[in-house]
mmCIF file of C-alpha atoms and ligand atoms in Angstrom:
data_model
loop_
_atom_site.group_PDB
_atom_site.id
_atom_site.type_symbol
_atom_site.label_atom_id
_atom_site.label_comp_id
_atom_site.label_asym_id
_atom_site.label_seq_id
_atom_site.Cartn_x
_atom_site.Cartn_y
_atom_site.Cartn_z
ATOM 1 C CA MET A 164 114.326 83.534 104.915
ATOM 2 C CA ALA A 165 114.884 86.728 107.223
ATOM 3 C CA ARG A 166 111.638 89.006 107.366
ATOM 4 C CA ALA A 167 111.457 92.105 106.172
ATOM 5 C CA ARG A 168 112.746 95.098 108.632
ATOM 6 C CA THR A 169 111.679 98.147 106.583
ATOM 7 C CA VAL A 170 108.462 98.980 104.173
ATOM 8 C CA GLY A 171 110.908 99.322 101.060
ATOM 9 C CA ASP A 172 112.406 96.034 102.048
ATOM 10 C CA LEU A 173 108.613 94.653 102.511
ATOM 11 C CA ARG A 174 107.329 95.763 99.091
ATOM 12 C CA GLU A 175 110.530 94.580 97.405
ATOM 13 C CA ARG A 176 109.562 91.015 98.546
ATOM 14 C CA GLY A 177 106.211 90.988 96.679
ATOM 15 C CA TYR A 178 104.195 91.421 100.145
ATOM 16 C CA GLN A 179 100.360 91.323 99.346
ATOM 17 C CA ARG A 180 98.060 92.620 102.142
ATOM 18 C CA LYS A 181 95.337 90.043 103.121
ATOM 19 C CA SER A 182 92.149 90.412 105.006
ATOM 20 C CA VAL A 183 92.151 88.544 108.230
ATOM 21 C CA LYS A 184 89.020 86.530 106.773
ATOM 22 C CA GLN A 185 90.960 85.781 103.855
ATOM 23 C CA GLU A 186 93.594 84.714 106.318
ATOM 24 C CA LEU A 187 91.426 82.381 107.898
ATOM 25 C CA ARG A 188 89.975 80.899 104.886
ATOM 26 C CA ASP A 189 93.119 79.993 103.383
ATOM 27 C CA ASN A 190 94.843 78.240 106.444
ATOM 28 C CA LEU A 191 91.544 76.523 107.356
ATOM 29 C CA ILE A 192 91.401 75.011 103.386
ATOM 30 C CA ALA A 193 94.803 73.740 104.069
ATOM 31 C CA ARG A 194 94.572 72.249 107.279
ATOM 32 C CA LEU A 195 91.130 70.669 105.874
ATOM 33 C CA ARG A 196 93.605 69.429 103.291
ATOM 34 C CA ARG A 197 96.087 67.761 105.321
ATOM 35 C CA GLY A 198 93.084 66.421 107.214
ATOM 36 C CA GLU A 199 94.032 68.352 110.863
ATOM 37 C CA SER A 200 91.365 69.533 113.239
ATOM 38 C CA PHE A 201 91.264 73.357 113.914
ATOM 39 C CA LEU A 202 90.159 73.177 117.079
ATOM 40 C CA PRO A 203 92.374 70.581 118.982
ATOM 41 C CA GLY A 204 90.899 69.240 122.310
ATOM 42 C CA ILE A 205 87.327 70.170 121.338
ATOM 43 C CA VAL A 206 85.518 67.004 121.547
ATOM 44 C CA GLY A 207 81.611 65.860 120.519
ATOM 45 C CA TYR A 208 81.250 68.511 117.900
ATOM 46 C CA ALA A 209 82.719 66.894 114.816
ATOM 47 C CA GLU A 210 79.065 66.533 113.178
ATOM 48 C CA THR A 211 77.493 69.758 114.682
ATOM 49 C CA VAL A 212 79.312 72.827 115.743
ATOM 50 C CA VAL A 213 82.531 72.192 113.789
ATOM 51 C CA PRO A 214 81.221 72.215 110.060
ATOM 52 C CA GLN A 215 79.164 75.317 111.176
ATOM 53 C CA ILE A 216 82.384 76.849 112.113
ATOM 54 C CA GLU A 217 83.909 75.609 109.013
ATOM 55 C CA THR A 218 81.261 76.957 106.883
ATOM 56 C CA ALA A 219 81.059 80.528 108.129
ATOM 57 C CA ILE A 220 84.850 80.933 107.723
ATOM 58 C CA LEU A 221 84.692 79.786 104.298
ATOM 59 C CA SER A 222 81.913 81.976 103.599
ATOM 60 C CA GLY A 223 83.661 84.832 105.473
ATOM 61 C CA GLN A 224 81.059 85.608 107.963
ATOM 62 C CA ASP A 225 81.309 87.275 111.399
ATOM 63 C CA ILE A 226 80.547 84.412 114.271
ATOM 64 C CA ILE A 227 78.079 84.454 116.980
ATOM 65 C CA PHE A 228 78.197 81.528 119.629
ATOM 66 C CA LEU A 229 75.293 80.916 121.316
ATOM 67 C CA GLY A 230 75.149 78.449 123.991
ATOM 68 C CA GLU A 231 75.272 77.673 127.781
ATOM 69 C CA ARG A 232 77.822 77.633 130.022
ATOM 70 C CA GLY A 233 80.585 75.475 129.952
ATOM 71 C CA GLN A 234 80.458 74.674 126.446
ATOM 72 C CA ALA A 235 83.683 75.516 125.304
ATOM 73 C CA LYS A 236 82.580 78.766 123.142
ATOM 74 C CA THR A 237 85.515 81.063 124.594
ATOM 75 C CA ARG A 238 87.892 78.143 123.826
ATOM 76 C CA MET A 239 86.386 77.808 120.323
ATOM 77 C CA ALA A 240 87.096 81.551 119.899
ATOM 78 C CA ARG A 241 90.488 81.780 121.341
ATOM 79 C CA LEU A 242 91.594 78.433 118.933
ATOM 80 C CA LEU A 243 90.794 80.448 115.639
ATOM 81 C CA THR A 244 93.517 82.294 116.262
ATOM 82 C CA GLY A 245 95.150 79.171 115.247
ATOM 83 C CA LEU A 246 93.958 79.754 111.493
ATOM 84 C CA LEU A 247 96.155 83.085 111.415
ATOM 85 C CA ASP A 248 99.380 83.091 109.526
ATOM 86 C CA GLU A 249 102.191 82.548 112.249
ATOM 87 C CA ALA A 250 103.123 86.829 111.775
ATOM 88 C CA ILE A 251 101.834 89.339 109.653
ATOM 89 C CA PRO A 252 103.905 92.974 109.205
ATOM 90 C CA VAL A 253 102.881 96.146 110.932
ATOM 91 C CA LEU A 254 104.503 99.479 110.959
ATOM 92 C CA ALA A 255 106.415 99.451 113.906
ATOM 93 C CA GLY A 256 105.112 101.658 116.958
ATOM 94 C CA CYS A 257 101.393 101.599 115.482
ATOM 95 C CA GLU A 258 98.804 101.231 117.955
ATOM 96 C CA ILE A 259 96.491 99.521 115.695
ATOM 97 C CA ASN A 260 98.623 97.551 113.475
ATOM 98 C CA ASP A 261 98.696 99.176 110.518
ATOM 99 C CA ASP A 262 99.564 97.696 107.434
ATOM 100 C CA PRO A 263 102.764 98.989 106.408
ATOM 101 C CA LEU A 264 101.958 99.765 102.843
ATOM 102 C CA ALA A 265 98.474 100.965 103.500
ATOM 103 C CA PRO A 266 98.345 103.101 107.083
ATOM 104 C CA ILE A 267 95.389 104.406 108.061
ATOM 105 C CA CYS A 268 96.435 106.160 111.687
ATOM 106 C CA GLN A 269 97.757 109.486 111.433
ATOM 107 C CA ALA A 270 100.726 108.948 113.205
ATOM 108 C CA CYS A 271 101.654 106.215 110.695
ATOM 109 C CA ARG A 272 100.849 108.418 107.739
ATOM 110 C CA GLY A 273 102.888 111.014 109.181
ATOM 111 C CA ARG A 274 105.853 108.581 109.285
ATOM 112 C CA GLN A 275 105.220 107.334 105.900
ATOM 113 C CA ALA A 276 105.500 110.564 104.665
ATOM 114 C CA ALA A 277 108.682 111.571 106.459
ATOM 115 C CA GLU A 278 110.094 108.097 106.410
ATOM 116 C CA GLY A 279 108.882 106.835 103.223
ATOM 117 C CA ASP A 280 110.425 103.181 102.350
ATOM 118 C CA ALA A 281 112.803 103.432 105.127
ATOM 119 C CA ALA A 282 109.973 103.343 107.849
ATOM 120 C CA GLU A 283 110.543 100.465 110.362
ATOM 121 C CA VAL A 284 108.362 97.344 110.132
ATOM 122 C CA ALA A 285 107.415 94.888 113.272
ATOM 123 C CA TRP A 286 105.837 91.722 113.131
ATOM 124 C CA ILE A 287 103.001 90.362 115.279
ATOM 125 C CA PRO A 288 102.527 86.928 116.126
ATOM 126 C CA ARG A 289 99.130 85.577 116.008
ATOM 127 C CA ASP A 290 98.782 85.181 119.496
ATOM 128 C CA ARG A 291 99.097 88.674 120.138
ATOM 129 C CA ARG A 292 96.330 89.185 117.239
ATOM 130 C CA TYR A 293 92.908 88.072 119.459
ATOM 131 C CA GLY A 294 91.159 90.623 121.794
ATOM 132 C CA GLU A 295 88.429 89.302 123.980
ATOM 133 C CA LYS A 296 86.216 91.217 126.565
ATOM 134 C CA LEU A 297 83.334 90.461 129.083
ATOM 135 C CA ALA A 298 80.394 92.278 128.127
ATOM 136 C CA THR A 299 79.479 94.036 131.672
ATOM 137 C CA PRO A 300 77.082 97.004 131.903
ATOM 138 C CA ASP A 301 79.676 99.159 132.819
ATOM 139 C CA ILE A 302 81.604 99.049 129.331
ATOM 140 C CA THR A 303 81.485 102.112 127.635
ATOM 141 C CA ILE A 304 82.411 103.099 124.115
ATOM 142 C CA ALA A 305 85.449 104.657 125.056
ATOM 143 C CA ASP A 306 86.930 101.321 126.559
ATOM 144 C CA LEU A 307 85.884 99.499 123.430
ATOM 145 C CA ILE A 308 85.977 101.962 120.448
ATOM 146 C CA GLY A 309 87.314 104.708 121.663
ATOM 147 C CA GLU A 310 87.359 108.341 122.629
ATOM 148 C CA VAL A 311 89.263 111.800 122.600
ATOM 149 C CA ASP A 312 92.081 111.729 124.912
ATOM 150 C CA PRO A 313 91.587 114.897 127.617
ATOM 151 C CA ILE A 314 95.351 114.216 128.745
ATOM 152 C CA LYS A 315 96.651 114.640 124.906
ATOM 153 C CA VAL A 316 94.064 117.795 124.316
ATOM 154 C CA ALA A 317 95.625 119.285 128.178
ATOM 155 C CA GLU A 318 99.257 118.588 126.470
ATOM 156 C CA GLY A 319 98.111 121.222 124.178
ATOM 157 C CA ARG A 320 97.315 119.456 121.068
ATOM 158 C CA TYR A 321 93.535 120.646 119.747
ATOM 159 C CA LEU A 322 90.452 118.239 119.651
ATOM 160 C CA SER A 323 90.398 118.681 116.182
ATOM 161 C CA ASP A 324 93.694 116.864 115.785
ATOM 162 C CA GLU A 325 93.437 112.830 115.346
ATOM 163 C CA LEU A 326 96.405 112.366 117.302
ATOM 164 C CA THR A 327 94.350 113.375 120.770
ATOM 165 C CA ILE A 328 92.342 109.829 119.874
ATOM 166 C CA HIS A 329 92.935 107.213 122.691
ATOM 167 C CA TYR A 330 91.619 103.838 120.817
ATOM 168 C CA GLY A 331 89.442 101.314 122.341
ATOM 169 C CA LEU A 332 89.916 97.575 122.541
ATOM 170 C CA LEU A 333 88.968 96.851 118.838
ATOM 171 C CA PRO A 334 90.647 99.019 117.323
ATOM 172 C CA ARG A 335 93.652 97.742 118.800
ATOM 173 C CA THR A 336 92.959 94.369 117.535
ATOM 174 C CA HIS A 337 92.807 95.591 113.972
ATOM 175 C CA ARG A 338 93.881 92.957 111.449
ATOM 176 C CA GLY A 339 93.033 90.298 114.353
ATOM 177 C CA ILE A 340 90.110 88.591 115.740
ATOM 178 C CA PHE A 341 87.670 90.319 118.532
ATOM 179 C CA ALA A 342 85.484 88.622 120.941
ATOM 180 C CA ILE A 343 82.431 89.508 123.350
ATOM 181 C CA ASN A 344 81.367 87.242 125.847
ATOM 182 C CA GLU A 345 78.235 87.740 127.035
ATOM 183 C CA LEU A 346 77.002 90.138 124.140
ATOM 184 C CA PRO A 347 73.661 90.598 125.547
ATOM 185 C CA ASP A 348 74.773 92.173 128.994
ATOM 186 C CA LEU A 349 76.271 94.870 126.878
ATOM 187 C CA ALA A 350 74.293 98.207 126.885
ATOM 188 C CA GLU A 351 72.081 98.645 124.036
ATOM 189 C CA ARG A 352 73.840 101.693 122.714
ATOM 190 C CA ILE A 353 76.985 100.169 122.646
ATOM 191 C CA GLN A 354 75.416 96.953 120.714
ATOM 192 C CA VAL A 355 74.311 99.455 118.324
ATOM 193 C CA GLY A 356 77.993 100.987 117.745
ATOM 194 C CA LEU A 357 79.264 97.630 117.184
ATOM 195 C CA LEU A 358 76.441 96.597 114.785
ATOM 196 C CA ASN A 359 77.222 99.770 112.625
ATOM 197 C CA ILE A 360 81.302 98.440 112.673
ATOM 198 C CA MET A 361 80.413 95.183 111.687
ATOM 199 C CA GLU A 362 77.924 96.767 108.536
ATOM 200 C CA GLU A 363 80.246 99.452 107.671
ATOM 201 C CA ARG A 364 83.520 97.971 108.224
ATOM 202 C CA ASP A 365 84.779 101.100 109.943
ATOM 203 C CA VAL A 366 85.627 102.722 112.922
ATOM 204 C CA GLN A 367 84.495 106.275 114.085
ATOM 205 C CA ILE A 368 85.964 107.851 116.859
ATOM 206 C CA ARG A 369 84.843 111.581 117.221
ATOM 207 C CA GLY A 370 84.078 112.050 113.699
ATOM 208 C CA TYR A 371 87.721 110.539 112.660
HETATM 209 ZN ZN1 ZN B 220 99.205 103.543 112.811
#
């Protein structure tokens, strides 16, 4: 069946939004029923790591891999994308992959108000729903979470305008999987910023 191309089309087909964790859980259960591994090519973890990851996904947890170099931590994180749906609908052109039926960024809310059910839908495949960053001491909140973009302000937008926001890596992976490598190397202040996101489940950029 051809995929919906507009918001109205998507709604008509009865599209139901799902959280990423629900998606992972549903697809993991389907794999387990078929007796398939979700970590193809990973050897030796069948009795230890794999059951723990399964438990974490089934219970909807965030995951920390703790181990030595070369123990396939990054590889396992990347393989988790195999548990995402093949593609999900987003509002076309959105920087943060907004749900077409419940957009959160100002640009999309504006588009939704102006175009309604005719607003265009795009489909993003699972391999584009993964973000990864190697933590280094020089990473800033702007890189990871976001910041007001001085160029947009210079172009005449007011600081109080949400459209001046430049989104960092994390919001750009909205509705996907985000992995940070070598977490302890991240400045403490930024770790605290991430903790807030994981606890409160929202991203704040300059008060927005
Ligand atoms: Zn948007």
